[in-house]
Protein backbone atom coordinates (compact mmCIF):
# COMPACT_ATOMS: atom_id res chain seq x y z
CA UNK A 1 91.79 69.16 141.02
CA UNK A 2 92.72 71.94 138.58
CA UNK A 3 89.44 73.79 139.18
CA UNK A 4 89.85 73.45 142.94
CA UNK A 5 93.41 74.75 142.71
CA UNK A 6 92.27 77.69 140.58
CA UNK A 7 89.58 78.59 143.11
CA UNK A 8 92.21 78.56 145.85
CA UNK A 9 94.78 80.61 143.94
CA UNK A 10 92.48 83.36 142.66
CA UNK A 11 91.83 85.01 146.05
CA UNK A 12 95.48 84.60 147.04
CA UNK A 13 96.57 86.29 143.84
CA UNK A 14 94.21 89.23 144.25
CA UNK A 15 95.32 89.64 147.86
CA UNK A 16 98.94 89.89 146.69
CA UNK A 17 98.00 92.37 143.98
CA UNK A 18 96.04 94.56 146.37
CA UNK A 19 98.97 94.64 148.77
CA UNK A 20 101.14 95.77 145.84
CA UNK A 21 98.59 98.50 145.06
CA UNK A 22 97.97 97.10 141.56
CA UNK A 23 94.47 96.95 140.10
CA UNK A 24 94.46 93.68 138.21
CA UNK A 25 92.28 92.10 135.56
CA UNK A 26 92.06 88.58 134.12
CA UNK A 27 91.60 87.56 130.49
CA UNK A 28 91.28 84.00 129.20
CA UNK A 29 93.15 83.44 125.93
CA UNK A 30 93.63 80.24 123.95
CA UNK A 31 96.70 79.22 125.97
CA UNK A 32 95.51 80.08 129.48
CA UNK A 33 94.59 82.91 131.83
CA UNK A 34 96.53 86.20 131.72
CA UNK A 35 96.86 88.64 134.58
CA UNK A 36 96.87 92.21 133.34
CA UNK A 37 96.50 95.54 135.07
CA UNK A 38 94.44 98.69 134.90
CA UNK A 39 96.47 101.85 134.23
CA UNK A 40 95.70 105.53 133.84
CA UNK A 41 96.42 107.18 130.51
CA UNK A 42 99.13 109.83 130.54
CA UNK A 43 96.72 112.12 128.69
CA UNK A 44 94.35 112.15 131.66
CA UNK A 45 91.55 110.78 129.49
CA UNK A 46 90.67 107.72 131.51
CA UNK A 47 92.06 104.28 132.15
CA UNK A 48 93.09 101.35 130.00
CA UNK A 49 93.88 97.66 130.34
CA UNK A 50 97.46 96.54 129.86
CA UNK A 51 98.72 93.03 129.13
CA UNK A 52 102.46 92.79 128.53
CA UNK A 53 104.91 90.00 127.83
CA UNK A 54 102.38 87.62 126.24
CA UNK A 55 103.95 84.64 124.47
CA UNK A 56 102.70 84.32 120.91
CA UNK A 57 105.08 81.50 119.91
CA UNK A 58 107.22 78.85 121.56
CA UNK A 59 110.66 80.03 122.75
CA UNK A 60 112.95 79.84 119.67
CA UNK A 61 115.82 78.24 121.58
CA UNK A 62 117.88 75.07 121.26
CA UNK A 63 116.86 73.15 118.17
CA UNK A 64 114.33 75.90 117.32
CA UNK A 65 117.07 78.50 116.83
CA UNK A 66 116.81 79.83 113.22
CA UNK A 67 113.65 77.79 112.60
CA UNK A 68 110.22 79.11 111.71
CA UNK A 69 108.22 80.02 114.84
CA UNK A 70 106.24 77.25 116.50
CA UNK A 71 102.83 77.61 118.24
CA UNK A 72 102.86 78.83 121.85
CA UNK A 73 102.40 76.29 124.63
CA UNK A 74 99.44 76.34 126.97
CA UNK A 75 99.81 76.72 130.73
CA UNK A 76 97.87 75.77 133.84
CA UNK A 77 96.63 78.46 136.15
CA UNK A 78 97.59 82.09 135.70
CA UNK A 79 100.38 83.84 133.88
CA UNK A 80 101.49 87.36 134.75
CA UNK A 81 101.22 89.93 131.95
CA UNK A 82 102.50 92.84 134.03
CA UNK A 83 105.98 93.30 132.53
CA UNK A 84 107.49 93.56 129.06
CA UNK A 85 108.99 90.38 127.67
CA UNK A 86 112.71 90.18 126.93
CA UNK A 87 114.04 91.95 123.85
CA UNK A 88 115.59 89.70 121.21
CA UNK A 89 119.41 89.47 121.11
CA UNK A 90 120.90 92.34 119.11
CA UNK A 91 123.96 94.50 118.73
CA UNK A 92 124.49 97.66 120.76
CA UNK A 93 125.70 100.13 118.13
CA UNK A 94 127.81 102.25 120.46
CA UNK A 95 129.86 99.26 121.64
CA UNK A 96 129.40 96.69 118.82
CA UNK A 97 128.66 94.22 121.64
CA UNK A 98 125.48 92.29 122.37
CA UNK A 99 122.87 94.42 124.14
CA UNK A 100 122.60 93.62 127.84
CA UNK A 101 119.34 92.14 129.08
CA UNK A 102 118.33 90.47 125.83
CA UNK A 103 117.34 86.83 125.57
CA UNK A 104 116.66 84.34 122.79
CA UNK A 105 113.36 83.58 124.52
CA UNK A 106 111.86 86.81 123.20
CA UNK A 107 108.72 86.16 121.17
CA UNK A 108 106.36 88.31 123.20
CA UNK A 109 103.68 90.86 122.43
CA UNK A 110 101.82 93.52 124.40
CA UNK A 111 98.10 94.26 124.16
CA UNK A 112 96.56 97.53 125.32
CA UNK A 113 92.83 98.17 125.17
CA UNK A 114 90.51 100.96 126.30
CA UNK A 115 87.63 98.51 126.82
CA UNK A 116 87.54 94.77 127.44
CA UNK A 117 83.84 94.46 126.65
CA UNK A 118 82.87 97.24 124.23
CA UNK A 119 79.43 97.26 122.62
CA UNK A 120 81.14 96.96 119.25
CA UNK A 121 84.53 95.34 118.80
CA UNK A 122 87.30 97.88 118.36
CA UNK A 123 89.73 98.24 115.42
CA UNK A 124 93.19 96.82 116.10
CA UNK A 125 96.47 98.61 115.35
CA UNK A 126 99.36 96.14 115.19
CA UNK A 127 102.75 97.87 115.46
CA UNK A 128 106.04 96.50 114.08
CA UNK A 129 109.16 98.22 115.40
CA UNK A 130 112.04 99.35 113.21
CA UNK A 131 115.79 98.91 113.59
CA UNK A 132 117.29 97.87 110.22
CA UNK A 133 116.02 94.29 110.84
CA UNK A 134 118.96 94.12 113.26
CA UNK A 135 117.72 95.69 116.49
CA UNK A 136 114.71 97.09 118.28
CA UNK A 137 112.04 96.17 120.80
CA UNK A 138 108.38 96.85 121.54
CA UNK A 139 108.94 97.76 125.19
CA UNK A 140 106.29 99.96 126.77
CA UNK A 141 108.78 102.63 127.90
CA UNK A 142 109.35 103.38 124.21
CA UNK A 143 105.93 102.59 122.74
CA UNK A 144 103.40 103.66 125.34
CA UNK A 145 99.88 103.32 123.85
CA UNK A 146 98.19 106.26 125.60
CA UNK A 147 97.81 108.64 122.63
CA UNK A 148 96.30 106.03 120.32
CA UNK A 149 93.99 104.57 122.98
CA UNK A 150 92.29 107.96 123.26
CA UNK A 151 90.84 107.18 119.82
CA UNK A 152 89.16 103.88 120.73
CA UNK A 153 91.48 101.35 119.13
CA UNK A 154 93.24 98.30 120.54
CA UNK A 155 97.04 98.56 120.26
CA UNK A 156 99.36 95.56 119.86
CA UNK A 157 103.16 95.82 119.86
CA UNK A 158 105.49 92.89 119.20
CA UNK A 159 109.04 91.63 119.49
CA UNK A 160 110.44 89.55 116.64
CA UNK A 161 113.83 87.98 115.98
CA UNK A 162 116.32 90.34 114.39
CA UNK A 163 119.78 90.08 112.86
CA UNK A 164 121.38 86.67 112.51
CA UNK A 165 118.75 84.92 114.64
CA UNK A 166 115.92 86.32 112.55
CA UNK A 167 117.36 86.24 109.04
CA UNK A 168 120.15 83.68 108.63
CA UNK A 169 119.42 81.25 105.81
CA UNK A 170 121.14 78.16 104.48
CA UNK A 171 118.29 77.18 102.13
CA UNK A 172 117.43 74.13 104.23
CA UNK A 173 114.42 73.35 106.40
CA UNK A 174 116.38 74.02 109.61
CA UNK A 175 117.19 77.53 108.38
CA UNK A 176 114.86 78.54 105.55
CA UNK A 177 115.24 82.25 106.26
CA UNK A 178 112.93 85.15 107.15
CA UNK A 179 112.27 83.75 110.62
CA UNK A 180 111.83 87.31 111.89
CA UNK A 181 109.11 88.06 109.33
CA UNK A 182 107.44 84.75 110.11
CA UNK A 183 107.50 85.73 113.79
CA UNK A 184 105.43 88.75 112.78
CA UNK A 185 103.01 86.43 110.96
CA UNK A 186 102.79 84.21 114.05
CA UNK A 187 101.92 87.28 116.12
CA UNK A 188 99.24 88.26 113.60
CA UNK A 189 97.79 84.74 113.81
CA UNK A 190 97.74 84.98 117.60
CA UNK A 191 95.89 88.29 117.31
CA UNK A 192 93.39 86.75 114.88
CA UNK A 193 92.57 84.02 117.40
CA UNK A 194 92.66 85.97 120.65
CA UNK A 195 92.15 89.71 120.19
CA UNK A 196 88.36 89.50 120.61
CA UNK A 197 89.01 88.61 124.26
CA UNK A 198 90.50 92.09 124.65
CA UNK A 199 87.64 93.86 122.88
CA UNK A 200 89.38 93.93 119.50
CA UNK A 201 87.96 93.08 116.08
CA UNK A 202 90.00 90.25 114.49
CA UNK A 203 88.60 91.21 111.09
CA UNK A 204 89.72 94.84 111.31
CA UNK A 205 93.47 94.79 111.90
CA UNK A 206 95.77 97.51 110.57
CA UNK A 207 99.47 96.70 110.53
CA UNK A 208 101.77 99.67 110.91
CA UNK A 209 105.47 100.08 111.36
CA UNK A 210 108.34 102.52 111.05
CA UNK A 211 111.62 102.14 109.14
CA UNK A 212 112.26 98.37 108.98
CA UNK A 213 108.80 98.04 110.52
CA UNK A 214 107.41 100.03 107.59
CA UNK A 215 109.35 97.81 105.21
CA UNK A 216 107.86 94.81 107.02
CA UNK A 217 104.37 96.22 106.55
CA UNK A 218 104.95 96.55 102.79
CA UNK A 219 106.28 92.99 102.66
CA UNK A 220 103.15 91.68 104.41
CA UNK A 221 101.06 93.30 101.68
CA UNK A 222 102.77 90.89 99.26
CA UNK A 223 103.41 87.69 101.22
CA UNK A 224 101.02 84.76 100.73
CA UNK A 225 101.70 83.84 104.36
CA UNK A 226 100.11 87.10 105.57
CA UNK A 227 96.96 86.87 103.47
CA UNK A 228 93.77 87.35 105.47
CA UNK A 229 95.52 88.43 108.67
CA UNK A 230 95.08 92.19 108.27
CA UNK A 231 92.94 94.70 106.43
CA UNK A 232 95.08 97.82 105.99
CA UNK A 233 98.71 98.91 106.29
CA UNK A 234 100.67 102.01 107.31
CA UNK A 235 104.34 102.28 106.31
CA UNK A 236 106.21 105.08 108.09
CA UNK A 237 109.59 105.97 106.54
CA UNK A 238 110.25 102.49 105.25
CA UNK A 239 109.65 100.23 102.25
CA UNK A 240 111.42 97.07 101.15
CA UNK A 241 113.18 98.87 98.27
CA UNK A 242 115.71 100.39 100.68
CA UNK A 243 119.33 99.31 100.80
CA UNK A 244 118.50 97.04 103.73
CA UNK A 245 116.13 94.97 101.65
CA UNK A 246 116.98 91.74 99.83
CA UNK A 247 120.70 90.95 100.40
CA UNK A 248 123.00 89.05 98.11
CA UNK A 249 124.79 85.73 98.69
CA UNK A 250 122.98 84.93 101.94
CA UNK A 251 124.10 81.30 101.92
CA UNK A 252 127.76 82.22 101.37
CA UNK A 253 127.47 84.66 104.28
CA UNK A 254 126.12 81.95 106.58
CA UNK A 255 129.06 79.69 105.71
CA UNK A 256 131.46 82.57 106.37
CA UNK A 257 129.82 83.11 109.76
CA UNK A 258 130.42 79.46 110.67
CA UNK A 259 134.02 79.77 109.47
CA UNK A 260 134.64 82.86 111.60
CA UNK A 261 133.26 81.05 114.63
CA UNK A 262 135.37 77.93 114.15
CA UNK A 263 133.98 75.60 111.47
CA UNK A 264 134.96 75.57 107.81
CA UNK A 265 132.36 73.65 105.81
CA UNK A 266 130.25 73.85 102.68
CA UNK A 267 127.69 71.41 104.04
CA UNK A 268 124.61 73.37 105.18
CA UNK A 269 123.49 70.60 107.56
CA UNK A 270 126.88 70.58 109.24
CA UNK A 271 126.97 74.37 109.39
CA UNK A 272 123.53 74.72 110.97
CA UNK A 273 124.25 72.02 113.55
CA UNK A 274 127.37 73.96 114.54
CA UNK A 275 125.67 77.36 114.57
CA UNK A 276 122.84 76.10 116.77
CA UNK A 277 125.38 75.36 119.48
CA UNK A 278 127.43 78.57 119.27
CA UNK A 279 126.87 81.07 122.08
CA UNK A 280 124.35 83.76 121.22
CA UNK A 281 126.93 86.42 122.10
CA UNK A 282 129.39 85.09 119.53
CA UNK A 283 126.64 84.88 116.90
CA UNK A 284 125.42 88.43 117.40
CA UNK A 285 128.86 90.04 117.65
CA UNK A 286 130.30 88.33 114.54
CA UNK A 287 130.81 90.40 111.38
CA UNK A 288 130.71 88.11 108.34
CA UNK A 289 131.47 90.74 105.70
CA UNK A 290 131.71 89.18 102.24
CA UNK A 291 133.34 92.27 100.73
CA UNK A 292 135.89 94.56 102.35
CA UNK A 293 133.70 97.56 101.52
CA UNK A 294 130.90 96.21 103.72
CA UNK A 295 132.83 97.26 106.82
CA UNK A 296 133.02 100.96 105.91
CA UNK A 297 129.46 100.80 104.52
CA UNK A 298 128.35 99.57 107.94
CA UNK A 299 130.02 102.59 109.58
CA UNK A 300 128.42 105.05 107.18
CA UNK A 301 124.97 103.63 106.53
CA UNK A 302 124.43 101.03 109.26
CA UNK A 303 123.97 98.20 106.80
CA UNK A 304 123.70 94.85 108.52
CA UNK A 305 124.55 91.37 107.33
CA UNK A 306 121.29 89.47 107.77
CA UNK A 307 118.05 90.72 106.26
CA UNK A 308 114.93 89.39 104.49
CA UNK A 309 115.63 87.09 101.56
CA UNK A 310 113.80 85.46 98.67
CA UNK A 311 113.42 81.94 100.02
CA UNK A 312 114.24 78.75 98.18
CA UNK A 313 111.12 76.70 97.51
CA UNK A 314 111.55 73.76 99.87
CA UNK A 315 107.94 72.62 99.72
CA UNK A 316 107.08 74.18 103.07
CA UNK A 317 105.10 77.34 103.79
CA UNK A 318 107.13 80.35 102.72
CA UNK A 319 107.06 84.09 103.27
CA UNK A 320 107.92 84.58 99.61
CA UNK A 321 109.83 82.66 96.95
CA UNK A 322 109.64 85.43 94.36
CA UNK A 323 111.19 88.86 94.71
CA UNK A 324 108.61 91.21 96.26
CA UNK A 325 109.17 93.75 93.50
CA UNK A 326 108.11 91.10 90.97
CA UNK A 327 105.04 90.28 93.07
CA UNK A 328 104.14 93.97 93.18
CA UNK A 329 104.67 94.55 89.47
CA UNK A 330 102.46 91.52 88.70
CA UNK A 331 99.76 92.75 91.11
CA UNK A 332 100.10 89.72 93.39
CA UNK A 333 99.10 91.72 96.44
CA UNK A 334 97.08 91.13 99.55
CA UNK A 335 94.47 93.76 98.72
CA UNK A 336 94.86 96.55 101.24
CA UNK A 337 94.73 100.31 101.27
CA UNK A 338 97.89 101.96 102.48
CA UNK A 339 99.21 105.06 104.20
CA UNK A 340 102.80 105.70 103.20
CA UNK A 341 105.24 108.56 103.54
CA UNK A 342 108.28 110.09 105.17
CA UNK A 343 109.54 112.87 107.40
CA UNK A 344 111.00 116.07 105.94
CA UNK A 345 114.71 115.40 106.45
CA UNK A 346 115.14 111.69 107.09
CA UNK A 347 118.91 112.13 106.90
CA UNK A 348 119.27 114.17 110.11
CA UNK A 349 118.79 110.93 112.01
CA UNK A 350 122.16 109.61 113.23
CA UNK A 351 123.98 112.43 111.38
CA UNK A 352 126.12 113.28 114.39
CA UNK A 353 126.98 109.64 115.07
CA UNK A 354 127.90 108.96 111.44
CA UNK A 355 129.62 112.24 110.63
CA UNK A 356 133.13 111.03 111.41
CA UNK A 357 132.78 108.01 109.12
CA UNK A 358 131.03 110.01 106.41
CA UNK A 359 133.77 112.64 106.28
CA UNK A 360 136.35 109.85 106.32
CA UNK A 361 134.98 108.01 103.28
CA UNK A 362 132.73 110.29 101.21
CA UNK A 363 135.33 112.82 99.97
CA UNK A 364 137.73 110.24 98.52
CA UNK A 365 135.64 107.17 97.73
CA UNK A 366 132.86 107.93 95.28
CA UNK A 367 131.32 104.48 95.74
CA UNK A 368 129.83 105.71 99.03
CA UNK A 369 127.75 108.27 97.16
CA UNK A 370 126.07 105.43 95.26
CA UNK A 371 123.38 103.19 96.80
CA UNK A 372 124.78 99.83 97.86
CA UNK A 373 122.52 97.81 95.56
CA UNK A 374 123.86 99.81 92.58
CA UNK A 375 127.50 99.58 93.67
CA UNK A 376 127.12 95.79 93.80
CA UNK A 377 125.56 95.63 90.34
CA UNK A 378 127.74 97.75 88.03
CA UNK A 379 131.49 97.69 87.43
CA UNK A 380 133.96 99.93 89.23
CA UNK A 381 134.27 102.44 86.38
CA UNK A 382 130.51 102.91 86.26
CA UNK A 383 130.37 103.31 90.06
CA UNK A 384 132.89 106.16 89.81
CA UNK A 385 130.91 107.83 87.02
CA UNK A 386 127.70 107.59 89.03
CA UNK A 387 129.48 108.88 92.12
CA UNK A 388 130.65 111.92 90.14
CA UNK A 389 127.09 112.61 89.01
CA UNK A 390 125.78 112.40 92.57
CA UNK A 391 128.52 114.67 93.89
CA UNK A 392 127.87 117.28 91.20
CA UNK A 393 124.13 117.18 91.87
CA UNK A 394 124.38 117.66 95.63
CA UNK A 395 127.65 119.53 96.09
CA UNK A 396 128.34 121.27 92.77
CA UNK A 397 132.01 122.24 92.73
CA UNK A 398 132.32 122.23 96.52
CA UNK A 399 134.11 119.51 98.45
CA UNK A 400 132.36 117.18 100.87
CA UNK A 401 133.30 118.55 104.26
CA UNK A 402 131.97 119.87 107.55
CA UNK A 403 130.90 122.99 105.67
CA UNK A 404 128.71 121.06 103.25
CA UNK A 405 127.37 118.48 105.70
CA UNK A 406 123.87 119.84 105.26
CA UNK A 407 124.09 118.62 101.66
CA UNK A 408 125.13 115.18 102.93
CA UNK A 409 121.93 115.07 104.98
CA UNK A 410 119.84 115.90 101.91
CA UNK A 411 121.67 113.24 99.89
CA UNK A 412 121.04 110.61 102.56
CA UNK A 413 117.38 111.66 102.86
CA UNK A 414 116.73 110.97 99.18
CA UNK A 415 118.94 108.06 98.29
CA UNK A 416 118.09 105.95 101.33
CA UNK A 417 114.49 106.94 101.97
CA UNK A 418 112.43 109.35 99.89
CA UNK A 419 113.17 108.03 96.39
CA UNK A 420 112.32 104.45 97.31
CA UNK A 421 109.16 105.46 99.19
CA UNK A 422 107.89 107.38 96.16
CA UNK A 423 108.85 104.48 93.95
CA UNK A 424 106.79 102.06 96.04
CA UNK A 425 103.80 104.42 96.09
CA UNK A 426 103.89 104.75 92.30
CA UNK A 427 103.88 100.99 91.89
CA UNK A 428 101.25 100.44 94.57
CA UNK A 429 98.59 102.67 93.02
CA UNK A 430 99.06 100.81 89.72
CA UNK A 431 97.67 97.70 91.45
CA UNK A 432 94.35 99.48 91.98
CA UNK A 433 94.84 99.82 95.74
CA UNK A 434 94.74 103.24 97.35
CA UNK A 435 97.84 104.90 98.79
CA UNK A 436 97.48 107.93 101.03
CA UNK A 437 100.83 109.71 100.85
CA UNK A 438 102.16 112.11 103.48
CA UNK A 439 105.13 114.21 104.47
CA UNK A 440 105.44 114.57 108.24
CA UNK A 441 106.61 118.11 108.98
CA UNK A 442 105.65 118.51 112.66
CA UNK A 443 108.45 120.14 114.64
CA UNK A 444 108.47 120.71 118.38
CA UNK A 445 110.28 119.64 121.53
CA UNK A 446 109.04 116.11 120.77
CA UNK A 447 111.33 115.85 117.72
CA UNK A 448 114.01 114.10 119.73
CA UNK A 449 116.16 113.38 116.68
CA UNK A 450 115.20 116.38 114.55
CA UNK A 451 116.51 118.81 117.16
CA UNK A 452 120.00 117.62 116.18
CA UNK A 453 119.52 119.27 112.79
CA UNK A 454 119.43 122.79 114.20
CA UNK A 455 123.22 122.99 114.22
CA UNK A 456 123.10 122.42 110.45
CA UNK A 457 120.46 125.09 109.93
CA UNK A 458 117.67 122.52 109.65
CA UNK A 459 114.57 122.79 111.82
CA UNK A 460 112.80 119.78 110.35
CA UNK A 461 111.40 116.43 111.37
CA UNK A 462 113.60 113.42 110.79
CA UNK A 463 113.57 109.64 110.93
CA UNK A 464 111.44 108.32 113.84
CA UNK A 465 110.37 111.78 115.04
CA UNK A 466 106.79 110.97 114.03
CA UNK A 467 106.70 108.15 116.58
CA UNK A 468 106.79 110.69 119.41
CA UNK A 469 103.37 111.91 118.21
CA UNK A 470 101.91 108.39 118.11
CA UNK A 471 103.41 106.79 121.21
CA UNK A 472 104.13 108.16 124.68
CA UNK A 473 107.61 106.82 125.41
CA UNK A 474 108.56 107.45 129.03
CA UNK A 475 112.25 106.86 128.21
CA UNK A 476 112.33 110.22 126.41
CA UNK A 477 111.20 112.21 129.47
CA UNK A 478 108.94 114.46 127.41
CA UNK A 479 106.39 116.57 129.24
CA UNK A 480 102.78 116.57 128.10
CA UNK A 481 101.00 119.92 128.09
CA UNK A 482 97.47 119.59 126.74
CA UNK A 483 97.43 123.30 125.88
CA UNK A 484 100.59 123.09 123.76
CA UNK A 485 101.01 123.09 119.98
CA UNK A 486 102.73 119.71 120.22
CA UNK A 487 99.71 118.15 121.94
CA UNK A 488 97.48 119.47 119.16
CA UNK A 489 99.80 117.72 116.68
CA UNK A 490 99.59 114.49 118.71
CA UNK A 491 95.79 114.52 118.59
CA UNK A 492 95.76 115.46 114.92
CA UNK A 493 98.23 112.75 113.86
CA UNK A 494 96.54 110.02 115.90
CA UNK A 495 93.13 111.06 114.56
CA UNK A 496 94.28 110.60 110.96
CA UNK A 497 95.87 107.19 111.49
CA UNK A 498 93.15 105.77 113.74
CA UNK A 499 90.39 106.95 111.42
CA UNK A 500 92.18 105.09 108.63
CA UNK A 501 92.35 102.00 110.84
CA UNK A 502 88.63 102.24 111.58
CA UNK A 503 87.20 103.06 108.16
CA UNK A 504 89.94 102.98 105.52
CA UNK A 505 89.58 106.74 105.18
CA UNK A 506 92.10 108.86 107.12
CA UNK A 507 89.92 111.98 107.10
CA UNK A 508 87.28 112.02 109.85
CA UNK A 509 84.03 113.99 109.57
CA UNK A 510 84.42 117.61 110.52
CA UNK A 511 88.04 118.03 109.41
CA UNK A 512 88.66 121.17 107.38
CA UNK A 513 90.58 119.21 104.75
CA UNK A 514 90.16 115.93 102.88
CA UNK A 515 93.22 113.71 102.45
CA UNK A 516 92.81 112.29 98.95
CA UNK A 517 94.79 109.31 97.75
CA UNK A 518 98.05 109.61 95.82
CA UNK A 519 96.54 108.56 92.49
CA UNK A 520 94.66 111.88 92.41
CA UNK A 521 97.27 114.18 90.82
CA UNK A 522 100.12 112.82 92.98
CA UNK A 523 98.44 114.36 96.00
CA UNK A 524 99.95 114.13 99.46
CA UNK A 525 99.21 115.56 102.89
CA UNK A 526 101.66 117.84 104.67
CA UNK A 527 101.17 116.77 108.30
CA UNK A 528 102.39 119.74 110.31
CA UNK A 529 100.85 122.09 112.82
CA UNK A 530 98.35 122.74 110.05
CA UNK A 531 97.22 120.11 107.54
CA UNK A 532 97.87 121.13 103.93
CA UNK A 533 96.99 119.08 100.86
CA UNK A 534 99.70 119.40 98.21
CA UNK A 535 100.89 117.79 95.01
CA UNK A 536 104.34 116.25 94.76
CA UNK A 537 106.84 119.09 94.70
CA UNK A 538 110.03 117.07 94.46
CA UNK A 539 109.74 115.45 91.07
CA UNK A 540 113.12 116.83 89.87
CA UNK A 541 114.84 115.13 92.82
CA UNK A 542 112.93 111.90 92.28
CA UNK A 543 113.71 112.02 88.57
CA UNK A 544 117.42 112.42 89.31
CA UNK A 545 117.48 109.21 91.33
CA UNK A 546 115.26 107.48 88.81
CA UNK A 547 117.91 108.17 86.16
CA UNK A 548 120.69 106.92 88.46
CA UNK A 549 118.86 103.67 89.19
CA UNK A 550 117.81 103.11 85.60
CA UNK A 551 121.38 103.72 84.40
CA UNK A 552 122.30 100.76 86.61
CA UNK A 553 119.48 98.68 85.14
CA UNK A 554 117.21 98.98 88.19
CA UNK A 555 113.91 100.14 86.79
CA UNK A 556 111.50 102.42 88.63
CA UNK A 557 108.62 100.03 88.10
């Protein structure tokens, strides 16, 4: 009966699609048949096949809220893959309310391929979005694959649980923690099993991500759960050393969340039963700050309450039960070569939005000049001393004000991004793996965030600007002129990253420069309109932060 029904439905489906002027295509995956579509690339370089909103895990709703992801269910007949899946519930920063249109049933991925049946299977680039582990989505209007597809790779983008739904932990089986990272693993497993049906090579997968996505990529290089699921990694402006990495007192925070929402208990089983039945809106909008200072820190640095943790060993499969820094220092890595780096002025990002809070707290409260992980580790007197050192280094004898806000941007660039990225690279090359280091300096009309720095006298790339040269996001309304300097930078950037995904070497034949790995004299590539190989020029700045961290007992390696 099923085969007869399928034979009846196929012509009816294609009739409906033709009436809608959509060129469709079918692909059989492990769970059933997907209906995708044929689209034209925005670059004018041909067509591609698009499959969106593919379930890679069971809906994490009801009793599955907070739990590790479960395998996706099969279906009879056909399933449309023409639209993005729902984004996971998350906060809208401008309102501090839950973002409209999100849904707990959100574990979807998109697959884009230039060829369904290539002569040789194509390398796969698996993208993990950023967002402080608290927000973000893989929607096609933000992460259009057109630029990368021009280089003969398959592109996969994913949603994963963020914030409280992705990272709450009570150290029990019902809420082990790191559900969001395990969602990423589940998506990688789905790719391993199914990507060949889209022309992709399951044995040549490169994970890449930006900000929290970059941090995720570095965590996958260390997690036993991710072993064998990818070959290479690219971390853009993010490593797990950042202030949004391993939080403290995660269990206490979960109990406080339950208390704020109406249940006082110290019984984790009772707490999780209660939290599974609370509305998702109340969960996402709650602010379980353990310390009063976390509120202002949230305003200034966008630190969020629920993030990756070191899991308690409960006898089940775990993402990690040892701190990732310990795993890295002991060379317990999933062997993989790595591209890692940052934009020129990471701190321009969100500068306008955070300026009011920064100028409210920074001048009077020296603790805000000190990274959060340090402020939580040393006593108040030491925090003040360290704050004085930071202020003298970046502001000299000048006050922190509108007139010195450019210095604030530089401070934020180094203490929240650049220092920790260099620190990770230094440790990574000691494991014997290669790290290709870069500074992304491209600047054009595509630098949607970097353009905000002009008012501060800064014409530099900033956090997430590099994504506009990798993905064609229609939401940004950017024109594409194939004769422009910016298009040359798009082609150049995508060539480097896709060549790395294909061969493990970012420099293709015929380039006028060879990008050597970081272990060779601390070499890095300046990725601008021109490609320039340099050696690390910022050691004094890195050394300053090294001394600050080591004073607090947080060693560089």
